[in-house]
mmCIF file of C-alpha atoms in Angstrom:
data_model
loop_
_atom_site.group_PDB
_atom_site.id
_atom_site.type_symbol
_atom_site.label_atom_id
_atom_site.label_comp_id
_atom_site.label_asym_id
_atom_site.label_seq_id
_atom_site.Cartn_x
_atom_site.Cartn_y
_atom_site.Cartn_z
ATOM 1 C CA MET A 7 -9.333 1.972 -24.068
ATOM 2 C CA GLU A 8 -10.288 5.272 -25.654
ATOM 3 C CA THR A 9 -12.477 4.842 -28.699
ATOM 4 C CA GLY A 10 -12.268 8.384 -30.063
ATOM 5 C CA THR A 11 -14.690 9.096 -32.914
ATOM 6 C CA LEU A 12 -15.003 5.519 -34.080
ATOM 7 C CA VAL A 13 -18.063 3.283 -33.954
ATOM 8 C CA GLN A 14 -19.301 3.577 -30.413
ATOM 9 C CA ALA A 15 -20.933 1.210 -27.973
ATOM 10 C CA PRO A 16 -24.558 2.014 -27.097
ATOM 11 C CA PRO A 17 -24.889 5.280 -25.156
ATOM 12 C CA ARG A 18 -25.094 5.045 -21.398
ATOM 13 C CA PRO A 19 -27.143 7.343 -19.143
ATOM 14 C CA HIS A 20 -24.963 9.810 -17.251
ATOM 15 C CA GLY A 21 -27.321 12.606 -16.208
ATOM 16 C CA VAL A 22 -28.937 11.005 -13.165
ATOM 17 C CA LEU A 23 -25.637 9.576 -11.932
ATOM 18 C CA THR A 24 -23.892 12.920 -12.392
ATOM 19 C CA TRP A 25 -26.492 14.868 -10.450
ATOM 20 C CA GLY A 26 -26.682 12.162 -7.799
ATOM 21 C CA ALA A 27 -22.910 12.193 -7.367
ATOM 22 C CA ALA A 28 -22.882 15.996 -7.159
ATOM 23 C CA LEU A 29 -25.537 15.896 -4.440
ATOM 24 C CA CYS A 30 -23.590 13.251 -2.516
ATOM 25 C CA GLY A 31 -20.436 15.337 -2.774
ATOM 26 C CA PHE A 32 -22.195 18.470 -1.582
ATOM 27 C CA MET A 33 -23.745 16.655 1.374
ATOM 28 C CA SER A 34 -20.392 15.095 2.312
ATOM 29 C CA LEU A 35 -18.584 18.432 2.269
ATOM 30 C CA LEU A 36 -21.432 20.034 4.194
ATOM 31 C CA MET A 37 -21.158 17.413 6.941
ATOM 32 C CA ILE A 38 -17.375 17.785 7.123
ATOM 33 C CA ALA A 39 -17.575 21.599 7.132
ATOM 34 C CA TYR A 40 -20.186 21.516 9.899
ATOM 35 C CA ASP A 41 -17.918 19.286 11.978
ATOM 36 C CA LEU A 42 -14.726 21.325 11.411
ATOM 37 C CA GLY A 43 -15.921 24.900 11.122
ATOM 38 C CA PRO A 44 -15.355 27.148 8.076
ATOM 39 C CA ALA A 45 -11.708 28.132 8.705
ATOM 40 C CA ALA A 46 -10.386 24.632 9.420
ATOM 41 C CA PHE A 47 -12.471 23.236 6.562
ATOM 42 C CA ALA A 48 -11.042 25.735 4.048
ATOM 43 C CA LEU A 49 -7.453 25.066 5.106
ATOM 44 C CA GLY A 50 -8.018 21.318 5.161
ATOM 45 C CA MET A 51 -9.462 21.454 1.653
ATOM 46 C CA ALA A 52 -6.521 23.478 0.335
ATOM 47 C CA ILE A 53 -3.928 21.116 1.812
ATOM 48 C CA ALA A 54 -5.785 18.003 0.627
ATOM 49 C CA VAL A 55 -6.202 19.154 -2.976
ATOM 50 C CA VAL A 56 -2.658 20.420 -3.657
ATOM 51 C CA PRO A 57 -0.823 17.056 -4.025
ATOM 52 C CA VAL A 58 -3.634 15.223 -5.842
ATOM 53 C CA PRO A 59 -2.556 16.074 -9.441
ATOM 54 C CA VAL A 60 0.880 14.550 -8.792
ATOM 55 C CA TYR A 61 -0.647 11.304 -7.522
ATOM 56 C CA VAL A 62 -3.089 11.167 -10.439
ATOM 57 C CA VAL A 63 -0.280 11.549 -12.988
ATOM 58 C CA LEU A 64 1.732 8.794 -11.278
ATOM 59 C CA ALA A 65 -1.259 6.440 -11.329
ATOM 60 C CA LEU A 66 -2.070 7.144 -14.981
ATOM 61 C CA TRP A 67 1.548 6.569 -15.981
ATOM 62 C CA LEU A 68 1.028 2.856 -15.246
ATOM 63 C CA ASP A 69 -1.347 2.516 -18.208
ATOM 64 C CA ARG A 70 1.356 2.575 -20.876
ATOM 65 C CA PHE A 71 -0.214 0.662 -23.757
ATOM 66 C CA GLU A 72 -3.868 1.634 -23.729
ATOM 67 C CA PRO A 73 -4.736 4.838 -21.806
ATOM 68 C CA GLU A 74 -8.290 5.038 -20.516
ATOM 69 C CA PRO A 75 -10.717 7.807 -21.596
ATOM 70 C CA ALA A 76 -10.189 11.010 -19.616
ATOM 71 C CA ARG A 77 -13.921 11.378 -19.027
ATOM 72 C CA THR A 78 -14.230 7.911 -17.514
ATOM 73 C CA LEU A 79 -11.191 8.486 -15.307
ATOM 74 C CA ALA A 80 -12.646 11.783 -14.089
ATOM 75 C CA GLN A 81 -15.999 10.149 -13.351
ATOM 76 C CA THR A 82 -14.279 7.367 -11.422
ATOM 77 C CA PHE A 83 -12.309 9.893 -9.368
ATOM 78 C CA ALA A 84 -15.528 11.810 -8.759
ATOM 79 C CA TRP A 85 -17.303 8.660 -7.543
ATOM 80 C CA GLY A 86 -14.623 8.190 -4.900
ATOM 81 C CA ALA A 87 -14.817 11.841 -3.852
ATOM 82 C CA THR A 88 -18.615 12.005 -3.758
ATOM 83 C CA VAL A 89 -20.739 8.855 -3.689
ATOM 84 C CA ALA A 90 -18.236 6.623 -1.885
ATOM 85 C CA VAL A 91 -17.482 9.271 0.736
ATOM 86 C CA PHE A 92 -21.150 10.065 1.317
ATOM 87 C CA LEU A 93 -22.156 6.415 1.679
ATOM 88 C CA SER A 94 -19.234 5.817 4.028
ATOM 89 C CA LEU A 95 -20.036 8.820 6.206
ATOM 90 C CA LEU A 96 -23.682 7.823 6.395
ATOM 91 C CA VAL A 97 -23.286 4.090 7.049
ATOM 92 C CA ASN A 98 -20.214 4.413 9.267
ATOM 93 C CA GLY A 99 -22.007 7.037 11.337
ATOM 94 C CA LEU A 100 -25.038 4.811 11.864
ATOM 95 C CA LEU A 101 -22.952 1.739 12.712
ATOM 96 C CA GLN A 102 -20.648 3.712 14.992
ATOM 97 C CA GLY A 103 -23.634 4.935 16.982
ATOM 98 C CA LEU A 104 -24.803 1.350 17.487
ATOM 99 C CA LEU A 105 -21.315 0.181 18.475
ATOM 100 C CA ASP A 106 -20.804 3.032 20.932
ATOM 101 C CA GLY A 107 -24.154 2.262 22.527
ATOM 102 C CA ALA A 108 -23.362 -1.432 22.846
ATOM 103 C CA TRP A 109 -19.669 -1.340 23.825
ATOM 104 C CA GLY A 110 -18.982 2.193 24.990
ATOM 105 C CA VAL A 111 -17.231 4.941 23.068
ATOM 106 C CA GLU A 112 -13.627 3.794 23.568
ATOM 107 C CA VAL A 113 -14.144 0.158 22.562
ATOM 108 C CA GLY A 114 -16.785 1.066 19.977
ATOM 109 C CA ASP A 115 -14.380 3.411 18.191
ATOM 110 C CA VAL A 116 -11.773 0.670 17.836
ATOM 111 C CA ILE A 117 -14.324 -1.884 16.605
ATOM 112 C CA GLY A 118 -15.758 0.599 14.131
ATOM 113 C CA SER A 119 -12.359 1.648 12.830
ATOM 114 C CA VAL A 120 -10.932 -1.855 12.457
ATOM 115 C CA PHE A 121 -13.956 -3.963 11.523
ATOM 116 C CA THR A 122 -16.884 -2.004 10.091
ATOM 117 C CA ALA A 123 -15.240 1.014 8.402
ATOM 118 C CA PRO A 124 -12.956 -1.044 6.103
ATOM 119 C CA ILE A 125 -15.902 -3.156 4.941
ATOM 120 C CA VAL A 126 -18.164 -0.164 4.327
ATOM 121 C CA GLU A 127 -15.530 1.959 2.582
ATOM 122 C CA GLU A 128 -14.146 -0.787 0.339
ATOM 123 C CA LEU A 129 -17.667 -1.739 -0.740
ATOM 124 C CA ALA A 130 -18.476 1.918 -1.474
ATOM 125 C CA LYS A 131 -15.349 2.289 -3.614
ATOM 126 C CA GLY A 132 -15.550 -1.188 -5.098
ATOM 127 C CA PHE A 133 -19.063 -0.638 -6.407
ATOM 128 C CA ALA A 134 -17.620 1.893 -8.876
ATOM 129 C CA LEU A 135 -15.255 -0.779 -10.199
ATOM 130 C CA LEU A 136 -18.129 -3.226 -10.579
ATOM 131 C CA LEU A 137 -20.078 -0.649 -12.592
ATOM 132 C CA LEU A 138 -17.100 -0.007 -14.861
ATOM 133 C CA PHE A 139 -16.455 -3.722 -15.271
ATOM 134 C CA SER A 140 -20.046 -4.514 -16.241
ATOM 135 C CA GLU A 141 -20.859 -1.428 -18.328
ATOM 136 C CA LEU A 142 -17.552 -0.652 -20.060
ATOM 137 C CA ARG A 143 -16.585 -3.981 -21.556
ATOM 138 C CA ASP A 144 -14.791 -2.148 -24.369
ATOM 139 C CA GLU A 145 -12.541 -0.305 -21.896
ATOM 140 C CA PHE A 146 -11.989 -2.434 -18.771
ATOM 141 C CA ASP A 147 -9.648 -4.983 -20.365
ATOM 142 C CA GLY A 148 -7.544 -6.415 -17.567
ATOM 143 C CA VAL A 149 -5.418 -6.010 -14.469
ATOM 144 C CA VAL A 150 -3.749 -2.735 -15.493
ATOM 145 C CA ASP A 151 -7.123 -1.095 -16.104
ATOM 146 C CA GLY A 152 -8.373 -2.461 -12.781
ATOM 147 C CA VAL A 153 -5.451 -0.898 -10.927
ATOM 148 C CA VAL A 154 -5.782 2.438 -12.746
ATOM 149 C CA TYR A 155 -9.515 2.749 -12.087
ATOM 150 C CA ALA A 156 -9.047 1.604 -8.484
ATOM 151 C CA SER A 157 -6.366 4.252 -8.038
ATOM 152 C CA MET A 158 -8.700 6.948 -9.346
ATOM 153 C CA VAL A 159 -11.578 6.041 -7.044
ATOM 154 C CA GLY A 160 -9.148 5.644 -4.138
ATOM 155 C CA LEU A 161 -7.505 9.024 -4.749
ATOM 156 C CA GLY A 162 -10.889 10.732 -4.919
ATOM 157 C CA PHE A 163 -11.954 9.121 -1.658
ATOM 158 C CA ALA A 164 -8.642 9.906 0.055
ATOM 159 C CA MET A 165 -8.753 13.557 -1.017
ATOM 160 C CA ILE A 166 -12.064 14.205 0.736
ATOM 161 C CA GLU A 167 -11.131 12.057 3.732
ATOM 162 C CA ASN A 168 -7.934 14.074 4.064
ATOM 163 C CA VAL A 169 -9.951 17.291 4.175
ATOM 164 C CA GLN A 170 -11.369 16.045 7.465
ATOM 165 C CA TYR A 171 -8.031 14.868 8.873
ATOM 166 C CA TYR A 172 -6.131 17.977 7.804
ATOM 167 C CA GLY A 173 -8.902 20.228 9.076
ATOM 168 C CA GLN A 174 -8.851 18.547 12.478
ATOM 169 C CA ALA A 175 -5.055 18.831 12.590
ATOM 170 C CA VAL A 176 -5.187 22.537 11.712
ATOM 171 C CA ALA A 177 -7.695 23.106 14.495
ATOM 172 C CA GLU A 178 -5.363 21.355 16.970
ATOM 173 C CA GLY A 179 -2.288 23.425 16.072
ATOM 174 C CA THR A 180 0.696 23.736 13.745
ATOM 175 C CA GLU A 181 2.703 20.777 15.076
ATOM 176 C CA SER A 182 -0.251 18.431 14.687
ATOM 177 C CA SER A 183 -1.015 19.661 11.164
ATOM 178 C CA VAL A 184 2.592 19.165 10.006
ATOM 179 C CA LEU A 185 2.679 15.623 11.427
ATOM 180 C CA THR A 186 -0.644 14.767 9.791
ATOM 181 C CA PHE A 187 0.512 16.091 6.425
ATOM 182 C CA VAL A 188 3.737 14.069 6.604
ATOM 183 C CA LEU A 189 1.896 10.871 7.551
ATOM 184 C CA ARG A 190 -1.061 11.153 5.168
ATOM 185 C CA GLY A 191 0.341 13.296 2.371
ATOM 186 C CA LEU A 192 3.898 12.029 2.034
ATOM 187 C CA MET A 193 4.161 8.595 3.646
ATOM 188 C CA ALA A 194 0.718 7.218 2.860
ATOM 189 C CA PRO A 195 -0.827 8.895 -0.201
ATOM 190 C CA PHE A 196 -1.227 5.502 -1.848
ATOM 191 C CA ALA A 197 -3.167 3.856 1.016
ATOM 192 C CA HIS A 198 -6.718 4.002 -0.388
ATOM 193 C CA PRO A 199 -5.601 3.363 -3.995
ATOM 194 C CA LEU A 200 -3.568 0.403 -2.723
ATOM 195 C CA PHE A 201 -6.493 -1.110 -0.818
ATOM 196 C CA THR A 202 -8.931 -0.777 -3.701
ATOM 197 C CA SER A 203 -6.352 -2.011 -6.226
ATOM 198 C CA MET A 204 -6.701 -5.471 -4.685
ATOM 199 C CA PHE A 205 -10.291 -5.620 -5.950
ATOM 200 C CA GLY A 206 -9.291 -4.005 -9.250
ATOM 201 C CA ILE A 207 -6.682 -6.722 -9.793
ATOM 202 C CA GLY A 208 -9.296 -9.379 -9.046
ATOM 203 C CA LEU A 209 -11.758 -7.949 -11.565
ATOM 204 C CA GLY A 210 -8.953 -7.646 -14.101
ATOM 205 C CA MET A 211 -8.258 -11.350 -13.649
ATOM 206 C CA VAL A 212 -11.923 -12.078 -14.377
ATOM 207 C CA ARG A 213 -11.612 -10.213 -17.673
ATOM 208 C CA GLU A 214 -8.282 -11.767 -18.624
ATOM 209 C CA GLY A 215 -8.982 -15.359 -17.617
ATOM 210 C CA HIS A 216 -10.652 -18.162 -19.540
ATOM 211 C CA HIS A 217 -12.369 -19.610 -16.440
ATOM 212 C CA ARG A 218 -14.877 -17.061 -15.156
ATOM 213 C CA ALA A 219 -15.625 -19.005 -11.972
ATOM 214 C CA ARG A 220 -11.962 -18.910 -10.972
ATOM 215 C CA GLY A 221 -11.827 -15.251 -11.914
ATOM 216 C CA TRP A 222 -14.727 -14.359 -9.644
ATOM 217 C CA VAL A 223 -13.082 -16.273 -6.809
ATOM 218 C CA ALA A 224 -10.003 -14.097 -7.406
ATOM 219 C CA ALA A 225 -12.201 -10.977 -7.385
ATOM 220 C CA ALA A 226 -13.794 -12.016 -4.074
ATOM 221 C CA LEU A 227 -10.365 -12.692 -2.603
ATOM 222 C CA GLY A 228 -9.182 -9.314 -3.885
ATOM 223 C CA LEU A 229 -12.072 -7.520 -2.194
ATOM 224 C CA SER A 230 -11.398 -9.431 1.027
ATOM 225 C CA LEU A 231 -7.714 -8.503 0.819
ATOM 226 C CA ALA A 232 -8.649 -4.850 0.287
ATOM 227 C CA MET A 233 -10.742 -4.935 3.448
ATOM 228 C CA GLY A 234 -7.998 -6.774 5.342
ATOM 229 C CA LEU A 235 -5.266 -4.295 4.401
ATOM 230 C CA HIS A 236 -7.587 -1.425 5.270
ATOM 231 C CA ALA A 237 -8.349 -3.011 8.647
ATOM 232 C CA LEU A 238 -4.641 -3.468 9.417
ATOM 233 C CA TRP A 239 -3.990 0.143 8.446
ATOM 234 C CA ASN A 240 -6.691 1.399 10.793
ATOM 235 C CA LEU A 241 -5.532 -0.979 13.528
ATOM 236 C CA SER A 242 -2.031 0.486 13.386
ATOM 237 C CA ALA A 243 -3.500 3.951 13.914
ATOM 238 C CA SER A 244 -5.429 2.753 16.971
ATOM 239 C CA PHE A 245 -2.362 1.524 18.848
ATOM 240 C CA GLU A 246 0.674 3.721 19.407
ATOM 241 C CA GLY A 247 3.908 2.445 17.904
ATOM 242 C CA TRP A 248 2.329 0.076 15.388
ATOM 243 C CA PHE A 249 2.179 2.418 12.424
ATOM 244 C CA MET A 250 5.814 2.273 11.292
ATOM 245 C CA VAL A 251 5.972 -1.489 11.850
ATOM 246 C CA LEU A 252 2.916 -2.097 9.677
ATOM 247 C CA TYR A 253 4.077 0.460 7.123
ATOM 248 C CA GLY A 254 7.422 -1.264 6.643
ATOM 249 C CA LEU A 255 6.338 -4.893 6.889
ATOM 250 C CA VAL A 256 2.984 -4.814 5.078
ATOM 251 C CA MET A 257 2.164 -1.642 3.162
ATOM 252 C CA VAL A 258 5.464 -1.067 1.369
ATOM 253 C CA PRO A 259 5.759 -4.719 0.218
ATOM 254 C CA ALA A 260 2.093 -4.657 -0.858
ATOM 255 C CA PHE A 261 2.714 -1.490 -2.877
ATOM 256 C CA PHE A 262 5.667 -3.004 -4.715
ATOM 257 C CA GLY A 263 3.675 -6.206 -5.140
ATOM 258 C CA VAL A 264 1.018 -4.265 -7.048
ATOM 259 C CA LEU A 265 3.712 -2.704 -9.235
ATOM 260 C CA LEU A 266 5.053 -6.197 -9.953
ATOM 261 C CA VAL A 267 1.573 -7.391 -10.940
ATOM 262 C CA VAL A 268 1.148 -4.352 -13.201
ATOM 263 C CA GLY A 269 4.512 -5.020 -14.844
ATOM 264 C CA THR A 270 3.536 -8.632 -15.520
ATOM 265 C CA SER A 271 0.205 -7.520 -16.960
ATOM 266 C CA LEU A 272 1.924 -4.972 -19.211
ATOM 267 C CA ARG A 273 4.074 -7.734 -20.672
ATOM 268 C CA ARG A 274 0.892 -9.706 -21.319
ATOM 269 C CA GLU A 275 -0.606 -6.680 -23.101
ATOM 270 C CA GLY A 276 2.512 -6.493 -25.255
ATOM 271 C CA ARG A 277 1.954 -10.103 -26.309
ATOM 272 C CA ILE A 278 -1.684 -9.325 -27.167
ATOM 273 C CA ILE A 279 -0.573 -6.439 -29.384
ATOM 274 C CA ARG A 280 1.964 -8.648 -31.142
ATOM 275 C CA GLU A 281 -0.518 -11.477 -31.725
ATOM 276 C CA HIS A 282 -3.320 -9.290 -33.037
ATOM 277 C CA LEU A 283 -1.230 -6.987 -35.253
ATOM 278 C CA GLU A 284 0.913 -9.620 -36.972
ATOM 279 C CA HIS A 285 -1.573 -9.686 -39.855
ATOM 280 C CA LEU A 286 -0.669 -6.048 -40.599
ATOM 281 C CA VAL A 287 2.984 -7.017 -41.011
ATOM 282 C CA ALA A 288 2.027 -9.908 -43.294
ATOM 283 C CA SER A 289 -0.071 -7.558 -45.452
ATOM 284 C CA GLY A 290 2.666 -4.920 -45.618
ATOM 285 C CA THR A 291 0.607 -2.339 -43.722
ATOM 286 C CA LEU A 292 3.014 -2.203 -40.786
ATOM 287 C CA PRO A 293 6.807 -2.729 -40.894
ATOM 288 C CA ALA A 294 8.039 -5.661 -38.798
ATOM 289 C CA GLY A 295 10.383 -3.402 -36.855
ATOM 290 C CA GLU A 296 7.502 -1.117 -35.982
ATOM 291 C CA LEU A 297 5.528 -4.027 -34.548
ATOM 292 C CA GLU A 298 8.469 -4.832 -32.272
ATOM 293 C CA CYS A 299 8.426 -1.220 -31.083
ATOM 294 C CA LEU A 300 4.682 -1.272 -30.423
ATOM 295 C CA CYS A 301 4.955 -4.362 -28.199
ATOM 296 C CA ARG A 302 7.410 -2.901 -25.674
ATOM 297 C CA VAL A 303 6.912 0.029 -23.305
ATOM 298 C CA ARG A 304 10.533 1.210 -23.405
ATOM 299 C CA ALA A 305 10.625 1.056 -27.187
ATOM 300 C CA ARG A 306 7.468 3.168 -27.368
ATOM 301 C CA LEU A 307 8.953 5.756 -25.028
ATOM 302 C CA ALA A 308 12.170 5.857 -27.061
ATOM 303 C CA ALA A 309 10.241 6.207 -30.331
ATOM 304 C CA SER A 310 8.155 9.062 -28.911
ATOM 305 C CA ALA A 311 11.269 10.845 -27.651
ATOM 306 C CA GLY A 312 12.938 10.387 -31.046
ATOM 307 C CA ALA A 313 9.896 11.792 -32.830
ATOM 308 C CA LEU A 314 9.969 14.845 -30.573
ATOM 309 C CA ARG A 315 13.648 15.459 -31.311
ATOM 310 C CA ARG A 316 13.342 15.021 -35.071
ATOM 311 C CA GLY A 317 9.985 16.584 -35.825
ATOM 312 C CA GLY A 318 8.926 18.579 -32.817
ATOM 313 C CA LEU A 319 5.520 18.482 -31.187
ATOM 314 C CA VAL A 320 3.607 17.645 -34.383
ATOM 315 C CA ARG A 321 5.611 14.490 -35.111
ATOM 316 C CA TRP A 322 5.492 13.511 -31.425
ATOM 317 C CA GLN A 323 1.681 13.769 -31.455
ATOM 318 C CA THR A 324 1.522 11.722 -34.664
ATOM 319 C CA ARG A 325 3.732 9.029 -33.132
ATOM 320 C CA ARG A 326 1.498 8.955 -30.031
ATOM 321 C CA GLU A 327 -1.531 8.592 -32.295
ATOM 322 C CA LEU A 328 0.118 5.593 -33.966
ATOM 323 C CA HIS A 329 0.668 3.963 -30.576
ATOM 324 C CA ARG A 330 -2.918 4.634 -29.516
ATOM 325 C CA LEU A 331 -4.501 3.330 -32.708
ATOM 326 C CA ALA A 332 -2.323 0.221 -32.741
ATOM 327 C CA SER A 333 -3.272 -0.616 -29.158
ATOM 328 C CA GLU A 334 -6.958 0.004 -29.749
ATOM 329 C CA LEU A 335 -7.004 -2.135 -32.882
ATOM 330 C CA ALA A 336 -5.162 -4.984 -31.146
ATOM 331 C CA PHE A 337 -7.413 -4.961 -28.094
ATOM 332 C CA HIS A 338 -10.532 -4.643 -30.215
ATOM 333 C CA ARG A 339 -9.518 -7.801 -32.080
ATOM 334 C CA TRP A 340 -8.669 -9.497 -28.766
ATOM 335 C CA ARG A 341 -12.073 -8.663 -27.270
ATOM 336 C CA THR A 342 -13.885 -9.806 -30.402
ATOM 337 C CA ALA A 343 -11.992 -13.113 -30.356
ATOM 338 C CA ARG A 344 -13.134 -13.628 -26.761
ATOM 339 C CA GLY A 345 -16.778 -12.960 -27.591
ATOM 340 C CA LEU A 346 -16.959 -9.432 -26.137
ATOM 341 C CA SER A 347 -18.685 -8.143 -29.247
ATOM 342 C CA LEU A 348 -20.632 -5.026 -30.189
ATOM 343 C CA GLY A 349 -22.228 -7.051 -32.991
ATOM 344 C CA PRO A 350 -20.707 -8.360 -36.245
ATOM 345 C CA GLU A 351 -21.341 -5.207 -38.276
ATOM 346 C CA ALA A 352 -20.143 -2.822 -35.566
ATOM 347 C CA ASP A 353 -17.063 -4.951 -34.908
ATOM 348 C CA ALA A 354 -16.141 -5.017 -38.598
ATOM 349 C CA ALA A 355 -16.762 -1.281 -38.997
ATOM 350 C CA ARG A 356 -14.605 -0.441 -35.998
ATOM 351 C CA GLU A 357 -11.737 -2.655 -37.182
ATOM 352 C CA SER A 358 -11.878 -1.142 -40.680
ATOM 353 C CA GLU A 359 -11.833 2.364 -39.270
ATOM 354 C CA TYR A 360 -8.903 1.638 -36.963
ATOM 355 C CA THR A 361 -6.951 0.045 -39.819
ATOM 356 C CA ALA A 362 -7.621 2.923 -42.216
ATOM 357 C CA ARG A 363 -6.508 5.502 -39.675
ATOM 358 C CA LEU A 364 -3.450 3.427 -38.806
ATOM 359 C CA VAL A 365 -2.445 3.349 -42.493
ATOM 360 C CA GLU A 366 -2.861 7.127 -42.691
ATOM 361 C CA VAL A 367 -0.697 7.728 -39.616
ATOM 362 C CA CYS A 368 2.001 5.360 -40.904
ATOM 363 C CA ARG A 369 2.048 7.364 -44.137
ATOM 364 C CA LYS A 370 2.520 10.620 -42.208
ATOM 365 C CA LEU A 371 5.474 9.084 -40.370
ATOM 366 C CA ASP A 372 6.947 7.667 -43.617
ATOM 367 C CA LEU A 373 6.876 4.126 -42.252
#
């Protein structure tokens, strides 16, 4: 949830984390560049970065009712591309050395890829979700937010990982680079976001549920499932002929399963908006028909398109502002009812501010 200029939660320190993440990112790229060489590294970077904006837009499109703050999304993406990658390179490298020494390079590589790497990488990405869950109680509201943030950290991680894979493919020749791009860029761009979404869904269930113990069991199961899917993915790459089988039987169904979970959660968010904005209809602040529109994704999209046709960009932006304010007010009231409070005075001030701005926007739209 984006809070705009309203009453804010207590400020959180960003400077140390930002500089630490930047250092991790620099060290990660330095290690990859040293391994690949400058030419292969530059080409790998170019190929890896190009499709990322498309994947980011697709992931953000899922968050239809209550878009997350752009700054937080960017920081989450950056964590995946910097801290998570650096920790994974460091820990995986150390563990791989131990495994190779104990089992030999051939067996050690398989063990590292299938057993240790998925655990290390999902923990490195998942830690970002835990930070968001614990620190941003006014933004991480449920399953949809968990999937969106997981997608951001996964896309950041995958982008830098792909630099290495694409760079190696470029060094091996054109045929290898084309095959790698098709496999990683077209067939499997959602792999890391999909894995990490399992944990994001689990944390979202903690936030949504009334029984925290059950929620944390779901979160633990989600993290375990993330590691398991990751392990299966790496296993398929270790044995020739397994990739397409796993892709069709496991990864594609899992992907559509996540979309189904997101759709169910969006319907739940629509019910929250209805429940916590009904008082505005009773008071005459919001027309009953408008509340029906605000509770359904398709109706919102249709209303935005209609505003664009009738009043151009200005009316479209005003309509979008109405949707945003309505969602933020509803979820603020929902969080307050569940005890996720900023304090009585801050809660009341935020609700009053949301309501006043909502009235103003309704007036601009002649509602």
